Tab-separated table of C-alpha atoms and ligand atoms in Angstrom:
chain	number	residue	atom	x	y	z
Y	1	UNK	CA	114.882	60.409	78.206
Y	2	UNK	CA	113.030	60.178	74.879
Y	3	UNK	CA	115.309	60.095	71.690
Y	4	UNK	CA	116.588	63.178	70.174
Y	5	UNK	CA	117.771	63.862	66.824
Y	6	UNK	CA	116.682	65.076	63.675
Y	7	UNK	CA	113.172	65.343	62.641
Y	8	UNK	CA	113.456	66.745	59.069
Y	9	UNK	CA	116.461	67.467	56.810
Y	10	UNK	CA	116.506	69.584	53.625
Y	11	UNK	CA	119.420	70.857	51.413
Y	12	UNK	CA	119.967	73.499	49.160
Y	13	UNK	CA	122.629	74.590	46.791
Y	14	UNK	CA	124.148	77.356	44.256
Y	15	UNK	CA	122.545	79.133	41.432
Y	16	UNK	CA	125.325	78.155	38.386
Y	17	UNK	CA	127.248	75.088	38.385
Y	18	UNK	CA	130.819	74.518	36.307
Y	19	UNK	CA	131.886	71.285	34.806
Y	20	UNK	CA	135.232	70.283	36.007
Y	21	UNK	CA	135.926	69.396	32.416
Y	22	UNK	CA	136.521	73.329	31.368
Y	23	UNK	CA	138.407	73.843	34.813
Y	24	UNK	CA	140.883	70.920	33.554
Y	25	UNK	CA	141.081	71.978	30.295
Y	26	UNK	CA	142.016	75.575	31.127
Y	27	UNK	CA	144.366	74.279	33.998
Y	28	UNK	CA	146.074	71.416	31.173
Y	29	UNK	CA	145.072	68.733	33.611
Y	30	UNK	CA	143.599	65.468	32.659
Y	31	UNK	CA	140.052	65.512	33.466
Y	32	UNK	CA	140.948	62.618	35.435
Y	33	UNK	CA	142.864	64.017	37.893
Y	34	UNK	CA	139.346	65.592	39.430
Y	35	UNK	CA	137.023	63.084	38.086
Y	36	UNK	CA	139.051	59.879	39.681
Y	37	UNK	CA	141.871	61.687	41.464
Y	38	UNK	CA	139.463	64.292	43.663
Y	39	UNK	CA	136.083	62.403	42.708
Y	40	UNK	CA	134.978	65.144	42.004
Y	41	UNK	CA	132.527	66.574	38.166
Y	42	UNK	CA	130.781	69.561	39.331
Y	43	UNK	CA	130.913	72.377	41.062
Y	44	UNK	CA	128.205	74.587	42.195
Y	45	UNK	CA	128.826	78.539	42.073
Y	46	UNK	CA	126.551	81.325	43.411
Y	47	UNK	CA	124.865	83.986	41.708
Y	48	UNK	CA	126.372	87.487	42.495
Y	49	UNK	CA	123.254	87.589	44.552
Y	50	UNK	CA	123.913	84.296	46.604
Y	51	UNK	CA	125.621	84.082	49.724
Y	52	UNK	CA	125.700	81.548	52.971
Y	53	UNK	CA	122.705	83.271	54.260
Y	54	UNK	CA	120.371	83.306	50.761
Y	55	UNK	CA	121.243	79.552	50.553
Y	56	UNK	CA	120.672	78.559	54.170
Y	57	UNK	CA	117.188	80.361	54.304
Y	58	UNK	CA	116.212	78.488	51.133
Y	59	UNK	CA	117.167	75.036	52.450
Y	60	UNK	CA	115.221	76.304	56.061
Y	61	UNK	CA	111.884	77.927	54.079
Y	62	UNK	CA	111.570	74.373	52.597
Y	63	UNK	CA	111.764	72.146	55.608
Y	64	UNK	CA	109.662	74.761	57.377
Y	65	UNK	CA	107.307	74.250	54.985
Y	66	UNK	CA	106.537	70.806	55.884
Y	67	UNK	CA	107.026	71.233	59.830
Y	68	UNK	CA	105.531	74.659	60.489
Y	69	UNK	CA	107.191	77.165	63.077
Y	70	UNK	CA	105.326	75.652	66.573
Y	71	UNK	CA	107.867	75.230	69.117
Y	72	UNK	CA	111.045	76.507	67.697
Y	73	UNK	CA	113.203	78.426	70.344
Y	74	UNK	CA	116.681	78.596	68.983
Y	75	UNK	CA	117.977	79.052	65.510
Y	76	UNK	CA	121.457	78.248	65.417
Y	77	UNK	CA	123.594	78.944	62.642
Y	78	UNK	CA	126.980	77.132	61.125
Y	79	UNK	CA	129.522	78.182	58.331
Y	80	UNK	CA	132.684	79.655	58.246
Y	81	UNK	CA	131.962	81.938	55.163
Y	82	UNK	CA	129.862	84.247	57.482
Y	83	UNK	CA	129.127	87.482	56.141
Y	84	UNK	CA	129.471	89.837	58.992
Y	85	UNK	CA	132.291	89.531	61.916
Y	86	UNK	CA	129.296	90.557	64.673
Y	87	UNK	CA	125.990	90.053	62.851
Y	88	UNK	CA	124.684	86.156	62.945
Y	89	UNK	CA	123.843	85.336	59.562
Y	90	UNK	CA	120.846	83.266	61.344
Y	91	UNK	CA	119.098	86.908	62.643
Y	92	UNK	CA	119.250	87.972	58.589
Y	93	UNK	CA	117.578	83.670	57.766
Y	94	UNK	CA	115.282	84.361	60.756
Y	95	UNK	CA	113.213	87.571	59.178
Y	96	UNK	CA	113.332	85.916	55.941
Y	97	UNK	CA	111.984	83.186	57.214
Y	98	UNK	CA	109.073	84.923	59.533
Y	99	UNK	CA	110.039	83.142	62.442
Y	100	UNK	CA	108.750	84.650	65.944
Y	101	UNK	CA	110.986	86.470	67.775
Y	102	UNK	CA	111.089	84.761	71.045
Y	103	UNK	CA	113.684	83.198	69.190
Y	104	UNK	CA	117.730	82.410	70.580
Y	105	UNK	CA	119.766	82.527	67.150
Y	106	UNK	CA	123.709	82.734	66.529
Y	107	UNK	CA	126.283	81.768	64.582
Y	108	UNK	CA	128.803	78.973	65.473
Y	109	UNK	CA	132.260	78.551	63.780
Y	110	UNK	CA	134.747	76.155	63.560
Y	111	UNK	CA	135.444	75.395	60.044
Y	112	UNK	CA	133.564	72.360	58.390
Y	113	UNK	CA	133.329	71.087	62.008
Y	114	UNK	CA	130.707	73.892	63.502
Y	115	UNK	CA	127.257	72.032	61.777
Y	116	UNK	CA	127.798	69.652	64.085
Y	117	UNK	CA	128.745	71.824	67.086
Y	118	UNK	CA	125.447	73.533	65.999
Y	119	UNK	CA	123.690	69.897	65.768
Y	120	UNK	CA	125.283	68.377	69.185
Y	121	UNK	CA	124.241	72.525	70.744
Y	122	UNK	CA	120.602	71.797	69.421
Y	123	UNK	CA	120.617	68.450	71.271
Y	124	UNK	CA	121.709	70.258	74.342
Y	125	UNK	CA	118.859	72.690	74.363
Y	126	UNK	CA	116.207	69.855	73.997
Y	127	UNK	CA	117.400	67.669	76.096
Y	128	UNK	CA	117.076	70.421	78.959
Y	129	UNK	CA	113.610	71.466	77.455
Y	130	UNK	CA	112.225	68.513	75.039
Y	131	UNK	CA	109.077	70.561	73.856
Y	132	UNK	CA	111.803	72.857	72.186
Y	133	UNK	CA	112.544	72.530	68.644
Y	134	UNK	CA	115.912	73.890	67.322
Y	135	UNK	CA	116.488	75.036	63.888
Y	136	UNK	CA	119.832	73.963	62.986
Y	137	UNK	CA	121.587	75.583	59.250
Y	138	UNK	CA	125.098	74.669	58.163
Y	139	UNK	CA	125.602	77.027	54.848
Y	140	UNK	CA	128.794	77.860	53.058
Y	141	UNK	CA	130.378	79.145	49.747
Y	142	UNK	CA	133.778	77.114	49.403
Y	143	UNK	CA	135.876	79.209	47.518
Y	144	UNK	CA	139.440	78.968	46.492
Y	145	UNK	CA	141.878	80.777	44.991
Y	146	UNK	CA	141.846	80.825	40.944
Y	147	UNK	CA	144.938	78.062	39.953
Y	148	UNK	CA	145.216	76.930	43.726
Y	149	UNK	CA	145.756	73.320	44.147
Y	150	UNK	CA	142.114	73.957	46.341
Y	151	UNK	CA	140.017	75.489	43.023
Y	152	UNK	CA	138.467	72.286	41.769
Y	153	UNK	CA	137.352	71.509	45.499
Y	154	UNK	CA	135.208	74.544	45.449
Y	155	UNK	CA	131.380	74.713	45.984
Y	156	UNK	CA	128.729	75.786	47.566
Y	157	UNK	CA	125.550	74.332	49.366
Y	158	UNK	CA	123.433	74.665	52.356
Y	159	UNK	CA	121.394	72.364	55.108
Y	160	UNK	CA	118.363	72.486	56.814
Y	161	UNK	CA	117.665	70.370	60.569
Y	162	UNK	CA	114.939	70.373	62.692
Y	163	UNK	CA	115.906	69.033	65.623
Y	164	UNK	CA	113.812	67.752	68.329
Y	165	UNK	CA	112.348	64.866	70.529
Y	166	UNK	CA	111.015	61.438	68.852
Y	167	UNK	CA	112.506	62.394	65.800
Y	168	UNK	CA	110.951	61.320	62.664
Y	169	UNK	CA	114.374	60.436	60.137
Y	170	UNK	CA	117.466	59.684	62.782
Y	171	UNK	CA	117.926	59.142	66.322
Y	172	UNK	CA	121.851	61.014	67.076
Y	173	UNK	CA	123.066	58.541	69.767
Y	174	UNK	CA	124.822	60.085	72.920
Y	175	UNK	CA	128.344	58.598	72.688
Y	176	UNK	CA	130.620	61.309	70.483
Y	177	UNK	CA	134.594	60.538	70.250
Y	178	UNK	CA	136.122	63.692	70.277
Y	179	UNK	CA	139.291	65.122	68.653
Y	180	UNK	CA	141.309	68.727	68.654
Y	181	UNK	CA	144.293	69.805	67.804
Y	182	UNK	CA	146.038	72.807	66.853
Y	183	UNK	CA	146.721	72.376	63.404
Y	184	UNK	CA	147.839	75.041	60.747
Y	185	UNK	CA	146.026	72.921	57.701
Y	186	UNK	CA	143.632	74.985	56.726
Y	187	UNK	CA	142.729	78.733	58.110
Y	188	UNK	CA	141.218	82.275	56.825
Y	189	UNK	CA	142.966	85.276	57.972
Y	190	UNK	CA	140.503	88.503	58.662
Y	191	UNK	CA	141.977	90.329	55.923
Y	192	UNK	CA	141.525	87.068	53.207
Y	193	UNK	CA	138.237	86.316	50.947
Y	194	UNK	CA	140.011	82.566	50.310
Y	195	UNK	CA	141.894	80.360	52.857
Y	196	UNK	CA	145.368	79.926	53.488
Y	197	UNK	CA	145.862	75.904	52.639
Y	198	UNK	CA	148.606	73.483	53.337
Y	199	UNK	CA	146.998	70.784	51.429
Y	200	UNK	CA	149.200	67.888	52.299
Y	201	UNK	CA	148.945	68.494	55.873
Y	202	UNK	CA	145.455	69.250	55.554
Y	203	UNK	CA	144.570	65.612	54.480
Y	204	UNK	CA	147.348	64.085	57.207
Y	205	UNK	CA	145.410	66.114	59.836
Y	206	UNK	CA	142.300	64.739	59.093
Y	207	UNK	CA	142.894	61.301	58.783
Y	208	UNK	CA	144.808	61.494	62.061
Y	209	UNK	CA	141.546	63.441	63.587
Y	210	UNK	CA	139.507	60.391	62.467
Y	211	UNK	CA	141.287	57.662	63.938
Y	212	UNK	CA	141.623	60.134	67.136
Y	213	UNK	CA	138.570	60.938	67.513
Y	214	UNK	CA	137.421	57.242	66.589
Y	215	UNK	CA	139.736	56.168	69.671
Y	216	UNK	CA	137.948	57.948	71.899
Y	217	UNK	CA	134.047	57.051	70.740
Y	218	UNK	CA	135.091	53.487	71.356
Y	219	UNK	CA	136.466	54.061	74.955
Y	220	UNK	CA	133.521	55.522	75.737
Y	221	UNK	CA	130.830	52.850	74.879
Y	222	UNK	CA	130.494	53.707	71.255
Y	223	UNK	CA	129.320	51.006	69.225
Y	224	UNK	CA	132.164	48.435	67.885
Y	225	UNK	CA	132.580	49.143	63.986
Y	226	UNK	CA	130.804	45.858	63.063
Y	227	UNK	CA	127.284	47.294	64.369
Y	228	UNK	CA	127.915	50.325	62.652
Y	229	UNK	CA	125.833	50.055	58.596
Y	230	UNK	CA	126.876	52.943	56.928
Y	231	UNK	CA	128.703	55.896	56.976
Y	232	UNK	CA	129.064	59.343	56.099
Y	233	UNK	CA	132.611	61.034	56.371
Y	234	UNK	CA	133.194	64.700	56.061
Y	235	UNK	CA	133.823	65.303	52.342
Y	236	UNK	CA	135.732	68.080	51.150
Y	237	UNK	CA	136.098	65.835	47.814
Y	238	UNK	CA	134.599	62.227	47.731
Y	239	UNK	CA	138.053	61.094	47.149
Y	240	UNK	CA	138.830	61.980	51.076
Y	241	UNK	CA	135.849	60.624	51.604
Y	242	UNK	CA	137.216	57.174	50.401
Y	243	UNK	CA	140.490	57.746	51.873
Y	244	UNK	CA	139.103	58.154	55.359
Y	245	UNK	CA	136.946	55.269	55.310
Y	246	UNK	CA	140.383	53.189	53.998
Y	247	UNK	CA	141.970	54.461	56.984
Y	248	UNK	CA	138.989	53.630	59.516
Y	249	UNK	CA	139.093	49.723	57.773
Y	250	UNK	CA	142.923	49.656	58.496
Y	251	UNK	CA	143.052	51.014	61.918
Y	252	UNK	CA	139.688	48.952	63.377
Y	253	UNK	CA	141.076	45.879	61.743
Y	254	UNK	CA	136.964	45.450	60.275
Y	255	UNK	CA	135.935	44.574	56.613
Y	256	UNK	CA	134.332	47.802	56.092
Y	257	UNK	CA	133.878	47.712	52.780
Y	258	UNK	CA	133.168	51.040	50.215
Y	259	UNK	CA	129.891	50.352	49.522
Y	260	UNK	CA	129.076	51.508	52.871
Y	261	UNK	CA	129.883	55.023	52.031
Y	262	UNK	CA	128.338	55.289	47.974
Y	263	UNK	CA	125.112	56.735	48.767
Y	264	UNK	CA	126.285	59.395	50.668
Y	265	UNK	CA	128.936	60.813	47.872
Y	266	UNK	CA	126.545	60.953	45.121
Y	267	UNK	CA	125.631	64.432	45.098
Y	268	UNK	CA	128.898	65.748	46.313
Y	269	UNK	CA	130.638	64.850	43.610
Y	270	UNK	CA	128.029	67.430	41.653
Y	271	UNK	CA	128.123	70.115	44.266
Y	272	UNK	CA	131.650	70.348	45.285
Y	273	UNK	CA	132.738	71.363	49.080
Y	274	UNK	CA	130.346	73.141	50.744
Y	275	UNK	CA	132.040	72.736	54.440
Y	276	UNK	CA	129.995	73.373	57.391
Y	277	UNK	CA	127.577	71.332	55.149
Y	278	UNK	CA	129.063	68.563	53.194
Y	279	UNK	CA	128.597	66.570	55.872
Y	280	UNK	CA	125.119	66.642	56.094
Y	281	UNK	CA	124.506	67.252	52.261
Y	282	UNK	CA	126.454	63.493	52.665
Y	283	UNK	CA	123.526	62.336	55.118
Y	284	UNK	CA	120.758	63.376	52.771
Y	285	UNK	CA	122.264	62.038	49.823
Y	286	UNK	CA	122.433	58.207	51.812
Y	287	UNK	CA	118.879	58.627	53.486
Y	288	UNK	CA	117.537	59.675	50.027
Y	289	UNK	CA	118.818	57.193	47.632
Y	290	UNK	CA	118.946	54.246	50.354
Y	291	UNK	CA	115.451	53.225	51.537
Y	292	UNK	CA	116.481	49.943	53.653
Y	293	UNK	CA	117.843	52.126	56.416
Y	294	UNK	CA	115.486	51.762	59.414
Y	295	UNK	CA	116.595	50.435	62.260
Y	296	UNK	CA	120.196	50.995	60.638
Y	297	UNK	CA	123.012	52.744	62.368
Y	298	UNK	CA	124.791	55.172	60.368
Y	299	UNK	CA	128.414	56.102	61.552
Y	300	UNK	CA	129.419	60.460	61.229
Y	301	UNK	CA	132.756	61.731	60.843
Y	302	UNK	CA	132.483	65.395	61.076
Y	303	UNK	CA	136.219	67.233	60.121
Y	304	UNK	CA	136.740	71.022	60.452
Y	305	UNK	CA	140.306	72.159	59.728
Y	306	UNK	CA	142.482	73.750	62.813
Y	307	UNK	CA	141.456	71.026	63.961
Y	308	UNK	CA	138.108	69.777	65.541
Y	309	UNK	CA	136.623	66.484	64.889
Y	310	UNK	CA	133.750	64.374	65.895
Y	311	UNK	CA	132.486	60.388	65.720
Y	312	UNK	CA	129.059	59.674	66.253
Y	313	UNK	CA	126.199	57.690	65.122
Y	314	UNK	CA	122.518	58.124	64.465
Y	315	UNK	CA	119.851	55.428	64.423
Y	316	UNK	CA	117.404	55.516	61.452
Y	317	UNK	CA	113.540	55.840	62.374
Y	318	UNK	CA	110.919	53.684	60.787
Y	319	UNK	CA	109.127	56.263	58.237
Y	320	UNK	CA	112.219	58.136	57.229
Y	321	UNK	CA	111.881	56.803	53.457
Y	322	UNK	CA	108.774	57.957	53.189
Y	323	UNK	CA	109.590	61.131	54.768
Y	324	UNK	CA	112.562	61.548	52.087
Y	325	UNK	CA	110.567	61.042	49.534
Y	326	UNK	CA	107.712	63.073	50.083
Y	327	UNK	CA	109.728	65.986	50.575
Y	328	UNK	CA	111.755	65.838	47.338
Y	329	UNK	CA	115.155	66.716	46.502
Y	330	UNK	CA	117.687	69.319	45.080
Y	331	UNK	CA	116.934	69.328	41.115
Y	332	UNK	CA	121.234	69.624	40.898
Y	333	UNK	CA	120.816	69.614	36.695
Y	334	UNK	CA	118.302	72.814	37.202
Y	335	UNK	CA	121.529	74.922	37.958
Y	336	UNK	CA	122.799	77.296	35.049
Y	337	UNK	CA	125.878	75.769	33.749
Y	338	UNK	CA	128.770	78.460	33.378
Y	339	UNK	CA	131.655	78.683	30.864
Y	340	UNK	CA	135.187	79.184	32.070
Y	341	UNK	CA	135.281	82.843	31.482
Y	342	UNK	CA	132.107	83.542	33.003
Y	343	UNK	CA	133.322	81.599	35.748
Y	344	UNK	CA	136.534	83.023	36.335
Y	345	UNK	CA	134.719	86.798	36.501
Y	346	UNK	CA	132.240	85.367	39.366
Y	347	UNK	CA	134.988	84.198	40.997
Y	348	UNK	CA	137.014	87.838	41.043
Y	349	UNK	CA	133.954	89.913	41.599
Y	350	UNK	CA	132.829	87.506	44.890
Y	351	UNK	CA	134.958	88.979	47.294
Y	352	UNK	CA	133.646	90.737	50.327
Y	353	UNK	CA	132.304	94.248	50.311
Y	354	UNK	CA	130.586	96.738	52.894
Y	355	UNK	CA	130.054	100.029	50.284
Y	356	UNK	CA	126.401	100.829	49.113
Y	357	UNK	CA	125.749	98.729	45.937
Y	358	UNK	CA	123.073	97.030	44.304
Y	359	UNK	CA	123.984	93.585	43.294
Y	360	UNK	CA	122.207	91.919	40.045
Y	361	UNK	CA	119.478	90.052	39.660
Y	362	UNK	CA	120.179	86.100	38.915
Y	363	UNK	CA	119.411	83.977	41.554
Y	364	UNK	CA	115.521	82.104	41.278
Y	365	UNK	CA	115.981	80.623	44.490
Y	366	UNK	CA	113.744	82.093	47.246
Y	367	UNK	CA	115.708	84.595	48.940
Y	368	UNK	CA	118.728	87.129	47.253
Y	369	UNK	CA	120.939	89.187	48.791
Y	370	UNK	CA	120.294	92.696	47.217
Y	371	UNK	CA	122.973	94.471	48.113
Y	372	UNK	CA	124.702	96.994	50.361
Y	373	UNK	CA	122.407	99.692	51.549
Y	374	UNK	CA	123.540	102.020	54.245
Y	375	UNK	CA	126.435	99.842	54.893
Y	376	UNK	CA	123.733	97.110	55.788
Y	377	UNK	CA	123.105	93.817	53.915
Y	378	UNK	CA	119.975	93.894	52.675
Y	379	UNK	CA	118.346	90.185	51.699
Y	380	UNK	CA	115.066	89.869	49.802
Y	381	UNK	CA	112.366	86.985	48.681
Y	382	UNK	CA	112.412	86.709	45.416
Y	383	UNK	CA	109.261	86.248	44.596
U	1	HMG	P1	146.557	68.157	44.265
U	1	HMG	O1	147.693	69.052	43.971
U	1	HMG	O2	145.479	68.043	43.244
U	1	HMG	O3	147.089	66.713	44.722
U	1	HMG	O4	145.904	68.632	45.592
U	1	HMG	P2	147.613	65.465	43.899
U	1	HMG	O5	148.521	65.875	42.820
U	1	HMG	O6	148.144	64.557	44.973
U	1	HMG	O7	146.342	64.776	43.196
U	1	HMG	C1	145.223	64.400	43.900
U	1	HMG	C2	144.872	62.940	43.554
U	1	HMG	O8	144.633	62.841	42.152
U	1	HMG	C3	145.975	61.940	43.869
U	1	HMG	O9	145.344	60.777	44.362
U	1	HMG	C4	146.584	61.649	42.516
U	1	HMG	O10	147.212	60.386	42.428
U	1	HMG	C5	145.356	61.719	41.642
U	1	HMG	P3	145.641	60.258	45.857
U	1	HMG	O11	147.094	60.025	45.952
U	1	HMG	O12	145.216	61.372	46.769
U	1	HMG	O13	144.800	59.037	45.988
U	1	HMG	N1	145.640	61.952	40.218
U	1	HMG	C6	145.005	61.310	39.217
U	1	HMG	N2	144.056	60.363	39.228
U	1	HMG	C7	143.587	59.907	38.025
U	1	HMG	N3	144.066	60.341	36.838
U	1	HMG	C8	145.016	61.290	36.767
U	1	HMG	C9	145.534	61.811	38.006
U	1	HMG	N4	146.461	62.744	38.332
U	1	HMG	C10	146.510	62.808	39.697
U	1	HMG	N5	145.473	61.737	35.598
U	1	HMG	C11	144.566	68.661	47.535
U	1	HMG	C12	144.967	67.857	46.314
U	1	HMG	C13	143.555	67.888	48.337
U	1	HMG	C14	145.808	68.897	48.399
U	1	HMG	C15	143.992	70.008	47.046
U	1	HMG	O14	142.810	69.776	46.309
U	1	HMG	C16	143.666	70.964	48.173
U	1	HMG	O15	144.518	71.693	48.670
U	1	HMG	N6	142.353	71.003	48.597
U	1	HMG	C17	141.891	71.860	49.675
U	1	HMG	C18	142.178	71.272	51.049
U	1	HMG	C19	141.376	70.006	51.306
U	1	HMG	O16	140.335	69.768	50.728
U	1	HMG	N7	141.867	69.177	52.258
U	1	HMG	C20	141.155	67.977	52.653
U	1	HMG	C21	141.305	67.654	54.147
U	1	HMG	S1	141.016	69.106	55.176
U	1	HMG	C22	139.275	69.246	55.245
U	1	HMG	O17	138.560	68.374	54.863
U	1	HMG	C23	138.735	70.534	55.772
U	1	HMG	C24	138.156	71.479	54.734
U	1	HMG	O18	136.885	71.030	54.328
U	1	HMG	C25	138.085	72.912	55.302
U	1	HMG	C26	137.358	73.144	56.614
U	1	HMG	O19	137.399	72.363	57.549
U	1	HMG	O20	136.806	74.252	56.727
U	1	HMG	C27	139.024	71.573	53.478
């Protein structure tokens, strides 16, 4: 069997961004605590017309750009800030995107871990049928309570994978370790616009999902740490990021140093949680600011709270860098910068709503969500 992975990556993020700085002052925290303590200096926040699906269509419409629509048969689509309990946000990104409609699209959830059940699905589907392309999206708004210990881990971004045979950017290997547990860390009750969060636990849970998980990629064949180059750990703040690399040095024994991990936490620390995607926003942020990668194996910790985890690796392809850099990046100092009070009004408006309203006009990404119409979404181009 050929090699199967991702051909083309592309990320997209909020509208407005806050500076941590204002959150800390208004909170009397030292700035410290999220700039050191969290890792953590921006946050991105969505335009009242910005939602999972507006951002994941906008990260799609510019990959698609590049690799046209030939051969794509399933559109599968990952957050866990999903806008309809039946609807797949994918069916509202696949009109706005113009895809064809012999087209399989849903939604999978599992908290920050479903982009990669949606990534290790795509694999599935063409492996059985490698002339299939699969259009994978991981999109989510992280979003907090105001004055939770969770508010400056808020943000919001999306990702964009093509995945198919001979892949042009990274080969995803076949051995996964594999972790879940049923863990009350981290869960959104039907009824609740923000999570419930047991912080603590949260960050216990995942740590002990890593070195699970870990455990079982190496008793199945998966490659011993020291032929691992890099890696990319699921960041809910770069801080855990760090943390869980820490633990993976301790428990394998291996020098592992943090420079492995750098590249991938640089625009994180800008962006802010963005779940289902972090992960992946991590993996751009490496493949675009590291250009020595081919041949290079890059190590994935995926982490979704409840708990599912997942270890696997990828194999950069000769080309990616030029790839990368030909297709451009997120401009991240483009976004609108709020002030606290703006802010804070975003934040209590955002919650979810089914009556017939318009919603304003703010967003210049490609795609808005217009409002309630009917009881129906209704999402727009914006140009
Ligand atoms: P907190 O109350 O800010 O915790 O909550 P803290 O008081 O322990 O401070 C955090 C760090 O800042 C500590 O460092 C302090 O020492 C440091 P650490 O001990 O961790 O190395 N600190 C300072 N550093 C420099 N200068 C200072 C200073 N003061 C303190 N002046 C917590 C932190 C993570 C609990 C909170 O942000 C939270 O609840 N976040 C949401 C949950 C979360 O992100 N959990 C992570 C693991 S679960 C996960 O990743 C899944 C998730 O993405 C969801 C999903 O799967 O869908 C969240």
């Amino acid at each position: 069997m050929s090699a199967i992975g991702i051909h083309d990556i592309h990320a997209a993020t909020a509208h407005h961004v806050l500076d941590l700085d204002l959150l800390a002052a208004h909170r009397d925290v030292d700035p410290a605590k999220y700039r050191l303590g969290l890792g953590q200096d921006r946050m991105s926040v969505p335009a009242p017309d910005e939602d999972a699906v507006t951002m994941g269509a906008s990260a799609a419409a510019a990959l698609l750009r590049r690799t046209g629509t030939d051969g794509i048969r399933a559109l599968l689509f990952a957050t866990e800030s999903g806008v309809d309990q039946s609807k797949a946000a994918g069916v509202y990104a696949h009109r706005l995107l113009g895809l064809p409609p012999q087209v399989r699209t849903a939604e999978l959830k599992q908290a920050c871990y479903g982009g990669t059940a949606a990534l290790q699905t795509a694999i599935g589907l063409v492996a059985r049928n490698p002339d299939d392309r699969v259009l994978v999206i991981a999109s989510d708004v992280a979003r907090y309570a105001l004055d939770s210990p969770g508010e400056p881990t808020q943000g919001a971004g999306a990702v964009a994978m093509l995945v198919s045979a001979d892949p042009a950017l990274v080969e995803i290997e076949p051995v996964s370790g594999l972790s879940t547990a049923d863990v009350d860390d981290f869960w959104r009750p039907n009824d609740r616009d923000v999570p419930v969060v047991d912080g603590r636990l949260s960050v216990d849970a995942y740590l002990d999902a890593l070195t699970s998980a870990w455990d079982d990629f190496r008793a199945r064949g998966g490659a011993d740490v020291s032929r691992i180059d890099r890696f990319v750990h699921h960041q809910p703040y770069t801080k855990m990021a760090r943390k869980a690399h820490a633990r993976l040095a301790e428990h394998t024994g291996a020098g592992i140093g943090a420079d492995l991990i750098e590249d991938g936490l640089a625009d994180n620390r800008q962006i802010g949680n963005s779940y289902t995607a972090s992960l992946y926003l991590g993996l751009c942020s490496l493949l675009r600011r590291d250009d020595s990668l081919a041949g290079k194996r890059i190590g994935l910790f995926s982490y979704g709270s409840g708990s599912v985890s997942e270890f696997f690796t990828g194999v950069v392809r000769p080309g990616y860098a030029d790839a990368m850099r030909a297709a451009g990046g997120m401009d991240l100092d483009a976004r609108a910068p709020l002030d606290l009070d703006a802010y804070r009004a975003l934040h209590a408006s955002s919650g979810a709503r089914s009556d017939d309203a318009e919603t304003p006009r703010v967003t210049t990404a490609p795609f808005r969500f217009a409002g309630v119409r009917g009881r129906a979404r209704v999402y727009e181009a914006t140009a």
